[in-house]
XYZ file of C-alpha atoms in Angstrom:
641
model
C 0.000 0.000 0.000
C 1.023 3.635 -0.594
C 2.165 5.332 2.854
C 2.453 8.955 3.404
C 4.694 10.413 4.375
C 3.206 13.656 6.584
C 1.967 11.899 9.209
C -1.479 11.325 8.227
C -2.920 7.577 8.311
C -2.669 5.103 5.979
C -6.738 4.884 5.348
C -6.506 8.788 4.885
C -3.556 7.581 1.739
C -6.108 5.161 0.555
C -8.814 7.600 -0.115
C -6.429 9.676 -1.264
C -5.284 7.638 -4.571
C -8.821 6.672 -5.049
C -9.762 10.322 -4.874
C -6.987 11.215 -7.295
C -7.652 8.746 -9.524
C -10.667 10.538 -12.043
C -12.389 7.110 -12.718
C -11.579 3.341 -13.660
C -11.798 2.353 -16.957
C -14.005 -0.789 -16.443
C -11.675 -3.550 -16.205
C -9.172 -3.356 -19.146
C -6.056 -1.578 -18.586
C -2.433 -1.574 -20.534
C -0.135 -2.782 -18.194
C 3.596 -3.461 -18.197
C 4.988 -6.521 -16.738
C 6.001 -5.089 -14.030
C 3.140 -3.700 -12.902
C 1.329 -6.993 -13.738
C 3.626 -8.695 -11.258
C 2.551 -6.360 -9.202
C -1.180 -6.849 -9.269
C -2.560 -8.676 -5.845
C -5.738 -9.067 -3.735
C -4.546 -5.482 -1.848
C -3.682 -3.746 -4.661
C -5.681 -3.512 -8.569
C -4.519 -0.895 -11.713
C -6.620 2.317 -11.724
C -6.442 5.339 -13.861
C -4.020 7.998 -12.819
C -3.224 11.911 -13.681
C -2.596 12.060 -17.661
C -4.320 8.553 -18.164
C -1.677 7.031 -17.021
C -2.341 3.941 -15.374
C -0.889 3.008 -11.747
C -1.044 0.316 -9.139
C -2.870 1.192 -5.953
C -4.771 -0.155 -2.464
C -8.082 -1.089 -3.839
C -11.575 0.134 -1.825
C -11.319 -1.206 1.622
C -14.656 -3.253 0.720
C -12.652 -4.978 -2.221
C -9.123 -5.128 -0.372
C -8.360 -9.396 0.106
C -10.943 -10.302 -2.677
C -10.092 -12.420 -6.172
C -10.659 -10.418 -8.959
C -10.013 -10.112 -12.692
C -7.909 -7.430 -15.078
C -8.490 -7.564 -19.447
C -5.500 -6.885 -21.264
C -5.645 -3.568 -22.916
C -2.139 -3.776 -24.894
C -2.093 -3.809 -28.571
C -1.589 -7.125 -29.822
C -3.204 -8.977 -26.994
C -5.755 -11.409 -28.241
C -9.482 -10.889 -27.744
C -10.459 -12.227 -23.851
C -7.223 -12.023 -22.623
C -6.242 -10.975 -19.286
C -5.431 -11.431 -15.617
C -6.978 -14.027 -12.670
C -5.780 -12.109 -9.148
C -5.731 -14.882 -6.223
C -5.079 -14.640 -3.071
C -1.803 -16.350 -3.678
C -0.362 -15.940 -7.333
C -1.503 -13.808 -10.524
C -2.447 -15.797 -13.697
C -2.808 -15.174 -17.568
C -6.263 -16.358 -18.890
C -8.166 -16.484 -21.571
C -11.931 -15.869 -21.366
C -13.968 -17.361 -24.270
C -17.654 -16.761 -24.804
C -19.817 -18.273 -26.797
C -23.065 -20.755 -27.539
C -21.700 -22.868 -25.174
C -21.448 -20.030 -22.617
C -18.734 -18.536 -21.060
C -15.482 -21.068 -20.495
C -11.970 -19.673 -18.989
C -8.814 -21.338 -19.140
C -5.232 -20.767 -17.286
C -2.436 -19.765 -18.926
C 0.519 -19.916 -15.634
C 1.946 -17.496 -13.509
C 2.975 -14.283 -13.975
C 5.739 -14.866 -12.875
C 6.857 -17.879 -14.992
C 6.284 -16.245 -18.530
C 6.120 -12.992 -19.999
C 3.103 -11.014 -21.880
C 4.407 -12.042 -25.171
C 4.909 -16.033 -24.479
C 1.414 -15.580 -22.700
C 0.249 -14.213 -25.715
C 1.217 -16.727 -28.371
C 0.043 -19.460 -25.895
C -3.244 -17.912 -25.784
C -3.862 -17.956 -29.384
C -2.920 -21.407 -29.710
C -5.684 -22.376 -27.431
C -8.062 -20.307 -28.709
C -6.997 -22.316 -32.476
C -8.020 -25.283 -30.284
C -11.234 -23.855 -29.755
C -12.389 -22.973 -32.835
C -11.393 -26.569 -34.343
C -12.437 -28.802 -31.558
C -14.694 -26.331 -29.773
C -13.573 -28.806 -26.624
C -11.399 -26.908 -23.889
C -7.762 -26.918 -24.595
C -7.417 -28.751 -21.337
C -8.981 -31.604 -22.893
C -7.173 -31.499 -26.220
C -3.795 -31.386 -23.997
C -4.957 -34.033 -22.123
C -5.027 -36.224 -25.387
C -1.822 -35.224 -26.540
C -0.060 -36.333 -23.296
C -1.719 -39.716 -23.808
C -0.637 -40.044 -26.859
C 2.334 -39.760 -25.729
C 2.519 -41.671 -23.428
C 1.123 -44.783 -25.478
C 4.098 -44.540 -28.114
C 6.159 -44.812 -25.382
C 4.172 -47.691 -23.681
C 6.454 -50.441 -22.494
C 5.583 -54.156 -21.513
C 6.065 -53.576 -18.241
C 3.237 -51.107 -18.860
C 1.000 -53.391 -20.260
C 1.872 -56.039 -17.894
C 0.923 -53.403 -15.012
C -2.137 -52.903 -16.854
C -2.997 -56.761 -16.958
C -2.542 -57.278 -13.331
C -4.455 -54.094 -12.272
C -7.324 -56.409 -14.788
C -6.860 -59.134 -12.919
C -7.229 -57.811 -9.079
C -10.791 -56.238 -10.457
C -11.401 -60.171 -11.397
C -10.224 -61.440 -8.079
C -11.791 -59.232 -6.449
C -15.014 -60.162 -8.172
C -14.435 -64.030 -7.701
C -13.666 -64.257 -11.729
C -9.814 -65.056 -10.899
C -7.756 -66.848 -8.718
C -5.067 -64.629 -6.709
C -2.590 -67.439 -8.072
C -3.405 -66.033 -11.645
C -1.939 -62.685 -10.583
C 1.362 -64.122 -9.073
C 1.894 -66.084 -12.277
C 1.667 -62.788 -14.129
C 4.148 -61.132 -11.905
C 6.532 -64.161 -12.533
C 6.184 -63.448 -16.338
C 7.287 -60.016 -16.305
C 10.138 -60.433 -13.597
C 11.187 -63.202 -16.789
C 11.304 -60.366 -19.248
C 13.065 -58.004 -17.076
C 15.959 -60.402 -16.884
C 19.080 -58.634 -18.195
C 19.815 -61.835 -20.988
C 15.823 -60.924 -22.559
C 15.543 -57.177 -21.576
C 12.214 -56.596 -23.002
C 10.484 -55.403 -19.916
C 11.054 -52.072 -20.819
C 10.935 -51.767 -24.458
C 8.135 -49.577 -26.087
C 5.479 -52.172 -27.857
C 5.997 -49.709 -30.892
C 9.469 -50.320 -31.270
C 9.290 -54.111 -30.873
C 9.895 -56.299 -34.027
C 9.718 -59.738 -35.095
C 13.398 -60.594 -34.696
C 13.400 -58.747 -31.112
C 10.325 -61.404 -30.133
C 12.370 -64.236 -31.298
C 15.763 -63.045 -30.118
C 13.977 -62.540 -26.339
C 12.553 -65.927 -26.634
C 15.327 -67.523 -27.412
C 16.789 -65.998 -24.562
C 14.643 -66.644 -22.212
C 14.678 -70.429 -23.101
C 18.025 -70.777 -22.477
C 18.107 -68.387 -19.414
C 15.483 -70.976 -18.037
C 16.625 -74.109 -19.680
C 19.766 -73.734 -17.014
C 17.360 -73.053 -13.921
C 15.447 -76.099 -14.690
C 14.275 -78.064 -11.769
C 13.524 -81.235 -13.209
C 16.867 -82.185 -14.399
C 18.973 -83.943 -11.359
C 21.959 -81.957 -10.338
C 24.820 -84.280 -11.713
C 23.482 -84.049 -15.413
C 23.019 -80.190 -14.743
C 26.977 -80.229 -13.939
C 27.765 -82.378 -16.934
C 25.566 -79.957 -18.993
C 27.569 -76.501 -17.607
C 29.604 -76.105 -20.363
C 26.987 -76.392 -23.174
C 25.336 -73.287 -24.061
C 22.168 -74.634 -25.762
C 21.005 -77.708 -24.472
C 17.949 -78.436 -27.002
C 20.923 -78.403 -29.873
C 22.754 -81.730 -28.892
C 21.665 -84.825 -30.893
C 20.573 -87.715 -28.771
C 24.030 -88.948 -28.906
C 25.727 -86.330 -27.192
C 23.421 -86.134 -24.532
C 23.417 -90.035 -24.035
C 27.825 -89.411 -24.038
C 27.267 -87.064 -21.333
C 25.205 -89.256 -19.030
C 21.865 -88.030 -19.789
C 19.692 -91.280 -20.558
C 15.738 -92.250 -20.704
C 13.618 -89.726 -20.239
C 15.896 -87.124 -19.303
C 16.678 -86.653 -22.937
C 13.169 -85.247 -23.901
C 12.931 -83.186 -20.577
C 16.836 -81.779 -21.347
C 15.948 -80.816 -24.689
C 12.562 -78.953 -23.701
C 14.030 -77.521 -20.353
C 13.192 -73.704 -19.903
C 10.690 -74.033 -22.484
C 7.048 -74.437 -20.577
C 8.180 -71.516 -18.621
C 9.073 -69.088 -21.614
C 5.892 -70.294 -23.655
C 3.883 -69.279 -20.890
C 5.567 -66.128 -20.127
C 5.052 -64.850 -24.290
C 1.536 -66.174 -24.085
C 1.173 -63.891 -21.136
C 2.451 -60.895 -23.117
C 0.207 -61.284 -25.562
C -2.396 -61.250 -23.237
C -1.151 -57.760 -21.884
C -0.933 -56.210 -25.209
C -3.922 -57.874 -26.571
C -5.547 -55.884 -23.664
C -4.222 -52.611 -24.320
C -4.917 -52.584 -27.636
C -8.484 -53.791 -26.624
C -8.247 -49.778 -24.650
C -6.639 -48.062 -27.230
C -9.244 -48.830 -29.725
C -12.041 -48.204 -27.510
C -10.380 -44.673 -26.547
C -9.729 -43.921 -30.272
C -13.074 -44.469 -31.053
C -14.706 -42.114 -28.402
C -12.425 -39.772 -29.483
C -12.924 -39.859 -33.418
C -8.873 -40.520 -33.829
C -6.873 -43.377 -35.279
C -5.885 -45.836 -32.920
C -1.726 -45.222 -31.677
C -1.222 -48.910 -30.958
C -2.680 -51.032 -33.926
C -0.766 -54.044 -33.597
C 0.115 -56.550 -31.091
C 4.335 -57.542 -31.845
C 3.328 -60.794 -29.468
C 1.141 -61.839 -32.535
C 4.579 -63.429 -34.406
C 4.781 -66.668 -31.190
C 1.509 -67.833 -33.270
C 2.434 -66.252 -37.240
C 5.907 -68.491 -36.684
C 4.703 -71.535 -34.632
C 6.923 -70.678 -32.032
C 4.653 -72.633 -29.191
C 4.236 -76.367 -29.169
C 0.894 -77.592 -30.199
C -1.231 -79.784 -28.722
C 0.719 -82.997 -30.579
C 3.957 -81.479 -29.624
C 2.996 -80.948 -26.278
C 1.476 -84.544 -26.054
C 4.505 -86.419 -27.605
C 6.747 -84.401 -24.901
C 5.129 -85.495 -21.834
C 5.208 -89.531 -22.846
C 8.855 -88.722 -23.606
C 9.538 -87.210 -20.667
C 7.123 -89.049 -18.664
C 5.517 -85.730 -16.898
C 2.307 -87.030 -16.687
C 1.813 -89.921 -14.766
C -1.708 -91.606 -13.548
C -1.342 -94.676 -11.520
C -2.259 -98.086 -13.220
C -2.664 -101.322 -12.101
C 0.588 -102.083 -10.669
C 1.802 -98.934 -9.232
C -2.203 -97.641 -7.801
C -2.312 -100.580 -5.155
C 1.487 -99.733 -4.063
C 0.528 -96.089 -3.324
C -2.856 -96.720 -1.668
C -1.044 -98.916 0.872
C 1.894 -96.463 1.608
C -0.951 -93.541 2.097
C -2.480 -95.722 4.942
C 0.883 -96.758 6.548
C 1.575 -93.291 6.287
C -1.969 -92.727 8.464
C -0.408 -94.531 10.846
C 2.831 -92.915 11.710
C 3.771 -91.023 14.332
C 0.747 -91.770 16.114
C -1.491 -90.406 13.635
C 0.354 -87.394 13.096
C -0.135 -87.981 9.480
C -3.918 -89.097 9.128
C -5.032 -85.217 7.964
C -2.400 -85.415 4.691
C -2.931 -89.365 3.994
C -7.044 -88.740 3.798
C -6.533 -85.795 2.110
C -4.199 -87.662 -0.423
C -6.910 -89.993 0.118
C -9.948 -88.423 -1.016
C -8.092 -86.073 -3.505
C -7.683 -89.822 -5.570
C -11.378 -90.730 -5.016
C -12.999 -87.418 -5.963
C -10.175 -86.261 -8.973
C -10.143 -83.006 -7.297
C -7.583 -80.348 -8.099
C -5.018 -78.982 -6.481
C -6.015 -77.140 -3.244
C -9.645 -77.557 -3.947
C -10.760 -79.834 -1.072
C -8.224 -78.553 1.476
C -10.499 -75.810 2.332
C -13.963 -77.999 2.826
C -15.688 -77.219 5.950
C -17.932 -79.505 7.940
C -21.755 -79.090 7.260
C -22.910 -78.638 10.756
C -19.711 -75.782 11.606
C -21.699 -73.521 8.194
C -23.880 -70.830 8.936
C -27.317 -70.807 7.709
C -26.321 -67.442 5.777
C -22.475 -69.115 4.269
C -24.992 -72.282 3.025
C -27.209 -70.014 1.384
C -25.472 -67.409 -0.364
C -22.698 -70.481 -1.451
C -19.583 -68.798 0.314
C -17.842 -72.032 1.672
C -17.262 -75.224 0.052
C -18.438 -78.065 2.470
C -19.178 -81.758 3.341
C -22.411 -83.469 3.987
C -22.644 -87.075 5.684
C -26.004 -87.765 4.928
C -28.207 -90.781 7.021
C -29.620 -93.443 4.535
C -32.143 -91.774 1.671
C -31.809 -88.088 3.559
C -31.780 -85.109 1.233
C -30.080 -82.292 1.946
C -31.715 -79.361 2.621
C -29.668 -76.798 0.842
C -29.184 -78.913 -2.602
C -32.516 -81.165 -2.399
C -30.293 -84.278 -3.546
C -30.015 -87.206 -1.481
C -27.080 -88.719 0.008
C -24.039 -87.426 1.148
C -22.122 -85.046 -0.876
C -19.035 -82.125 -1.336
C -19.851 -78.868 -2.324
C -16.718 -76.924 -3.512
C -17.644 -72.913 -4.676
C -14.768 -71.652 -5.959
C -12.803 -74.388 -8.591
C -10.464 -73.710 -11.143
C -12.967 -72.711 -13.619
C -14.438 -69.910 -11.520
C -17.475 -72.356 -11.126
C -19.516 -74.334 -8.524
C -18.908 -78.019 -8.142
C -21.038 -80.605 -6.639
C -20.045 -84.136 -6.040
C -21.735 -87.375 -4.397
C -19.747 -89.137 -1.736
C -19.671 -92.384 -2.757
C -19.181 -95.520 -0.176
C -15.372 -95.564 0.815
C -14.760 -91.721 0.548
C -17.740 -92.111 2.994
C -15.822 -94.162 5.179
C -12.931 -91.780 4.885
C -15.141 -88.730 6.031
C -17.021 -90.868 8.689
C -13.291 -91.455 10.369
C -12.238 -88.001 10.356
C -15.707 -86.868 11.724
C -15.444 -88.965 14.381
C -11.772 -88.309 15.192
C -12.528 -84.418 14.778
C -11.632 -82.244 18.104
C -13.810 -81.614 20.977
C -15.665 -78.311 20.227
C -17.084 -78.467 23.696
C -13.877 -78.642 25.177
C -12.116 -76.125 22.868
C -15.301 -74.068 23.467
C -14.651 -73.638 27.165
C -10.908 -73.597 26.625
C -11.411 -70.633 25.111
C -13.411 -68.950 27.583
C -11.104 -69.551 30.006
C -8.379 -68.009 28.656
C -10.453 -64.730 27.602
C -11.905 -64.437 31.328
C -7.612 -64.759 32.122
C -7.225 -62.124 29.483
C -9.698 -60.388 30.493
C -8.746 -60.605 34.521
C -5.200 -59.440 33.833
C -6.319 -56.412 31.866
C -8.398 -55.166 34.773
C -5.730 -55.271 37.098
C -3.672 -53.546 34.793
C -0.833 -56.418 34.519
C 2.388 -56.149 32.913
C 2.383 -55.829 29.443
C 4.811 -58.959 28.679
C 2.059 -61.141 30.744
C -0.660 -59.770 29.134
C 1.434 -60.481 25.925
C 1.515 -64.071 26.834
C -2.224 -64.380 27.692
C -3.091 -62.430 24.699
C -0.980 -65.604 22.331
C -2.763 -68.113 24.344
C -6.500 -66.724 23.919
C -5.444 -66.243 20.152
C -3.979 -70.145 20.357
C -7.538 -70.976 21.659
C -9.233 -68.984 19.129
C -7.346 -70.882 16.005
C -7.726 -74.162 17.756
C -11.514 -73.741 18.098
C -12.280 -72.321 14.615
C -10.171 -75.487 13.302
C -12.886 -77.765 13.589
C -14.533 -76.831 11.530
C -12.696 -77.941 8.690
C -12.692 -81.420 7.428
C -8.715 -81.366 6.754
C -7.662 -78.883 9.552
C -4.278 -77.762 10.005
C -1.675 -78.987 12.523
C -0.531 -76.102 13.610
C -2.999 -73.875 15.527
C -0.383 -70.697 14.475
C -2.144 -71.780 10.853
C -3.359 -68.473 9.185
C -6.415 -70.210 7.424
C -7.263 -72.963 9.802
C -7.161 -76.311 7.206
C -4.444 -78.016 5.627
C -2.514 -76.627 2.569
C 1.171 -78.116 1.786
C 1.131 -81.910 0.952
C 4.453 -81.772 -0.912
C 6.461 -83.558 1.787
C 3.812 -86.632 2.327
C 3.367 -86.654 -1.375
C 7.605 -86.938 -1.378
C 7.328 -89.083 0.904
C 4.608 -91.649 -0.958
C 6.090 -91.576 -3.906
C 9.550 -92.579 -1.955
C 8.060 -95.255 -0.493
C 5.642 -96.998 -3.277
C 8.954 -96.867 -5.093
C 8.194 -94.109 -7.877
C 12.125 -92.940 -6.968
C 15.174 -94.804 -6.313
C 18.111 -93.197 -8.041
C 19.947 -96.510 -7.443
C 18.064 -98.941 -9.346
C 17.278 -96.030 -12.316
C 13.755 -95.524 -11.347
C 12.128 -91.686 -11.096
C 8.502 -91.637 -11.396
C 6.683 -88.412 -11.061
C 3.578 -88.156 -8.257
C 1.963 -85.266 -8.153
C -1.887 -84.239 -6.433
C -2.922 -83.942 -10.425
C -1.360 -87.327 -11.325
C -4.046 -89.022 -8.273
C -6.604 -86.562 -10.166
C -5.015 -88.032 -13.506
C -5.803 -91.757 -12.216
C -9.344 -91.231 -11.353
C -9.795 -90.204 -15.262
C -7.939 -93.096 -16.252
C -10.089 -95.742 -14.385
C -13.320 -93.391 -15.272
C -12.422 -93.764 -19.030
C -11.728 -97.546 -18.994
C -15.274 -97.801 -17.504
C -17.267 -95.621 -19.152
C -14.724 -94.985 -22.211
C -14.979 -91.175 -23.772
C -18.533 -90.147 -22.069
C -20.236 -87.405 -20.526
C -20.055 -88.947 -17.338
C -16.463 -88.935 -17.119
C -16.592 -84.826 -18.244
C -18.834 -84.401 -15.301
C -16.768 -86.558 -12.804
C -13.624 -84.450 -13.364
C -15.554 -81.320 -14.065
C -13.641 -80.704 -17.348
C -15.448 -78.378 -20.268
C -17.662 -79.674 -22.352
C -18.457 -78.448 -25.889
C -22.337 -78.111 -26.313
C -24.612 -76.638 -29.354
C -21.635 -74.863 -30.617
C -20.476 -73.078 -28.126
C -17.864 -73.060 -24.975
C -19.974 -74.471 -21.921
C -19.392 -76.336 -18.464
C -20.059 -80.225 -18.398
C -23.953 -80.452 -16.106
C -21.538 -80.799 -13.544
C -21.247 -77.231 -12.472
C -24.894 -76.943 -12.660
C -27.705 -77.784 -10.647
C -28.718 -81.802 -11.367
C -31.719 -83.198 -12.249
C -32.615 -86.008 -10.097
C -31.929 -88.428 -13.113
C -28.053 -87.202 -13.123
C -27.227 -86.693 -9.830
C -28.341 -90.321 -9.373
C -26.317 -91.785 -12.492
C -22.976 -89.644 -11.596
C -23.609 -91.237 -7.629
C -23.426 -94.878 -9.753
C -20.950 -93.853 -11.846
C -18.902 -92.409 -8.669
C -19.053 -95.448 -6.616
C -18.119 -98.006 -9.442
C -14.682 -95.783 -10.218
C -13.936 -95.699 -6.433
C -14.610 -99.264 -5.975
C -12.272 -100.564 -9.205
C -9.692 -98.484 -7.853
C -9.599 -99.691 -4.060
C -10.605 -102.961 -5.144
C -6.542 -103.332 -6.657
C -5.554 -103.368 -3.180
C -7.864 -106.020 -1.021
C -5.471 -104.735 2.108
C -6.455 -101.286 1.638
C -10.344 -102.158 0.547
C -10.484 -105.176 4.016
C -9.001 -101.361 6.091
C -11.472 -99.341 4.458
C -14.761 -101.506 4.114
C -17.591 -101.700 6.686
C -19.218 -105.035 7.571
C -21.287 -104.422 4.380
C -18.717 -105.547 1.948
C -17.562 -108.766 1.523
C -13.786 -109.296 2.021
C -11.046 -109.623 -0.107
C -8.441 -112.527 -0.514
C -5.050 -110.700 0.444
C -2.192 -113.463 -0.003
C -1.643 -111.737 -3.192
C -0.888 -108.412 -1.950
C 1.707 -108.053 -0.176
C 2.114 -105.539 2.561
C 4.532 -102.083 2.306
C 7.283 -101.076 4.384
C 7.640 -97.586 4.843
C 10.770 -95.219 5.874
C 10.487 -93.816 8.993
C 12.425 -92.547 12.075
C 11.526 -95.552 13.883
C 13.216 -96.966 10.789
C 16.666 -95.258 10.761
C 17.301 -96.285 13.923
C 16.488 -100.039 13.501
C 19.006 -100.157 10.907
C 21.652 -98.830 12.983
């Protein structure tokens, strides 16, 4: 503000310029910059002696309020002028019109000059007139067009993930599907493929082939499935799929070894490019949605990924089919090595006083119902649902039904698995047939007190609860905390039909059964180095062998779709085997005959394990012809020392 300097107040110099000042020329004034720079909420331009226009307090009922100054300088364009904030001065542009009146920012004063303000001005107001969109907008686009010529995989892969959480979120994906993604791009980022961050736009053909190649060999030498001493003899050879059959066999790689050495790294880097395709294929799917809601061409047109398929550089189906009896990947039990492993799963019941009974049924029942990987481990018991979970299909469960009693959820009679969320995203509903019965019978019977566990629990939240009150130390309230939260986990374990063994579990039921599965597959004799035997045993090789008994029964049929809950192809198009959907009473009833006559062929191989397993209902079988397993143990160890 302007301050006197004859003693007088500094209101008295505020009606003093205003006085001075013969009148205001509306609100367009020819400024210089500095006087622009000058401009604030205290102080506006006004018309001085001469017409000379000067900077000074503004009208004590305007002082501290926003307000706006037009450009009176020749050569400013039309609607130009000044926004004065409270904190900064801004060019603008005002531009009226049949869409009304729309202002746009130009920056600080203090950032650009008059002139730069002024040729910036008219290039928005260009925009205008051609697009009659705001400039913001227009900008807006450029920057994303932009910013998709420079789009990377990594980008796109970021993009596919952020897809895929929606989908999980949803219950469309599996959380697994996202990790596998994740594992894909850390692949490309390695420095001997490098494509993570490559723009899509720059990629060509012999880039996709060059990265593929290295990432086969990058994986080929992280291969777990070729035994360490043929990895060592292998060091020195920089392209294992290259060697002849000869050479392999001279450096001690024999039998099957030779199909999985020459396709080593390669699952893992056909899956990773199919994955990128994916990405890209969904970004373009964007792009040309964008480009068409804003009348332009589309930026990305082309997916690069689309040369794995233009130059057959996947395996097909045949491929694919002659590598895993090569390499002997896929293995469902037969005849003489199913009876071997049923045995070993119910020594394995048995040791360590039982220790072992919640994998071995689980190993168990995974065989009788050709369920998939993780999908049974989470059943719960029917009776530990809520009415709400049963209704609104939430948890997958088990009902043990009494003879010719329907459930009252699924109106189907007899007892029978619910599982909600499969592979396929869909609902799956199987009968228990007779010895997965038995099985389940065992376990219920054998499952914890919830009485006990019940008051267990209240007892240590009343401790708890006690200890608080009297304001205890913090490390025993610690303690008594851990062992209410102990009781907790222990109670709400019961309620699953495989729970875990560790009541520190974070979801209550069993989930790793890689070491009994190691351990069965040691012991039916599926591995012994020594005498050249290595067998593969996986969970989907016991889902594998329920197929394989289902098809020698039934052959090709629909029933042995709807067993193993594989897709069916119906009236042309894509569609789940009845399996996933609610049953007539005249299928349910055929897939409970069909169930019981796989389960009993495949027990029936073993009349040790069927006598262990039967009820006083079935007749029993002669077992001088099958003779009993020993299994390695502790126990074991030390009787041979």
């Amino acid at each position: 503000m302007l301050r006197r300097t004859d003693g007088g107040s500094t209101m008295d110099t505020v009606v003093a310029a205003q006085a001075e000042a013969p009148r205001r020329r509306g609100t367009k004034f020819k400024l210089t910059y500095r006087q622009i720079c000058e401009l604030s909420v205290a102080k506006g331009p006004v018309e001085g002696k001469q017409g000379r226009v000067v900077i000074a307090p503004r009208l004590p009922e305007d002082a501290g309020k926003p307000y706006r100054v037009l450009d009176g300088n020749q050569g400013a364009p039309t609607g130009f002028g000044f926004y004065v904030g409270t904190t900064r001065t801004t060019y603008e542009v005002v531009v009226r019109g049949p869409a009304g009146v729309r202002r746009f920012s130009l920056g600080s004063v203090t950032d650009i000059g008059p002139e730069q303000a002024y040729e910036l001005a008219r290039r928005k107001l260009a925009v205008v007139r051609e697009t009659g969109e705001h400039p913001s907008k227009e900008e807006a686009r450029a920057e994303q067009l932009v910013e998709l010529k420079g789009l990377t995989l990594a980008d796109c892969f970021a993009a596919y993930v952020e897809d895929l959480q929606k989908r999980v979120r949803n219950k469309k994906a599996k959380p697994a599907s996202i990790r596998a993604i994740q594992d894909s791009l850390a692949r490309f980022a390695r420095p001997e493929v490098g494509l993570a961050d490559k723009p899509i736009l720059q990629l060509l053909d012999k880039d996709i082939h060059r990265a593929f190649d290295g990432l086969r060999r990058s994986s080929m030498v992280r291969s777990n499935r070729i035994p360490t001493p043929m990895r060592q003899a292998l060091a020195d050879q920089s392209d294992w799929a290259a060697l002849s059959t000869q050479q392999l066999e001279a450096l001690g790689v024999t039998g099957k070894y030779i199909q999985r050495v020459k396709a080593a790294g390669l699952a893992s880097t056909e899956h990773a490019f199919t994955d990128a395709k994916r990405a890209v294929d969904l970004v373009l799917k964007r792009e040309r949605k964008a480009a068409a809601q804003q009348q332009r061409d589309p930026v990305l047109r082309y997916n690069p990924f689309q040369v794995i398929h233009d130059d057959d550089m996947l395996r097909d189906s045949q491929a694919l089919r002659r590598h895993y009896e090569r390499a002997e990947v896929r293995n469902p039990l037969g005849d003489e090595t199913l009876p071997t492993v049923l045995k070993v799963i119910l020594a394995r019941r048995d040791e360590q006083g039982g220790l072992n009974a919640t994998g071995a049924d689980y190993l168990l029942l995974t065989l009788l119902w050709g369920t998939r990987r993780g999908e049974a481990a989470p059943l719960r018991w029917f009776d530990r649902c809520s009415p709400g979970e049963l209704r609104q299909s939430e948890v997958s469960w088990v009902w043990l039904a009494a003879p010719d009693e329907v459930n009252p959820y699924t109106r189907r009679a007899g007892s029978q698995v619910y599982l909600f969320d499969t592979k396929n995203g869909e609902e799956r509903y199987l009968p228990v047939a007779y010895f997965a019965e038995k099985i389940l019978q065992r376990r219920y019977d054998e499952r914890a007190d919830e009485t006990k566990l019940k008051q267990d629990l209240a007892d240590a939240e009343e401790v708890l609860s006690a200890a608080r009150a009297r304001r205890a130390r913090r490390d025993l309230l610690d303690r008594l905390e851990k062992e209410a939260e102990r009781a907790r986990r222990a109670l709400a374990k019961t309620m699953f039909v495989f729970p875990a063994r560790s009541d520190r579990s974070t979801t209550g039921h069993y989930s790793d059964s890689k070491s009994i599965v190691a351990n069965v597959r040691r012991d039916a004799g599926l591995l012994d180095l020594r005498a050249e035997v290595d067998i593969g045993l996986t969970l989907h090789d016991l889902r594998r062998t329920l197929g394989r008994y289902a098809a020698l029964l039934f052959g090709e049929s629909r029933i042995v779709s709807q067993l193993l809950h594989h897709r069916t192809l119906g009236r042309g198009e894509d569609r789940m085997a009845a399996v996933s959907e609610r049953y007539t009473e005249q299928e349910w009833s055929k897939l409970r005959e069909a169930m019981g006559r796989v389960e009993e062929h495949m027990v029936a191989t073993s009349p040790r394990v069927w006598n262990r397993l039967k009820g006083t209902d079935k007749p029993r079988l002669d077992e001088s012809g099958d003779a009993p397993v020993s299994i390695f143990s502790a126990r074991n160890r030390r009787d041979a020392q």
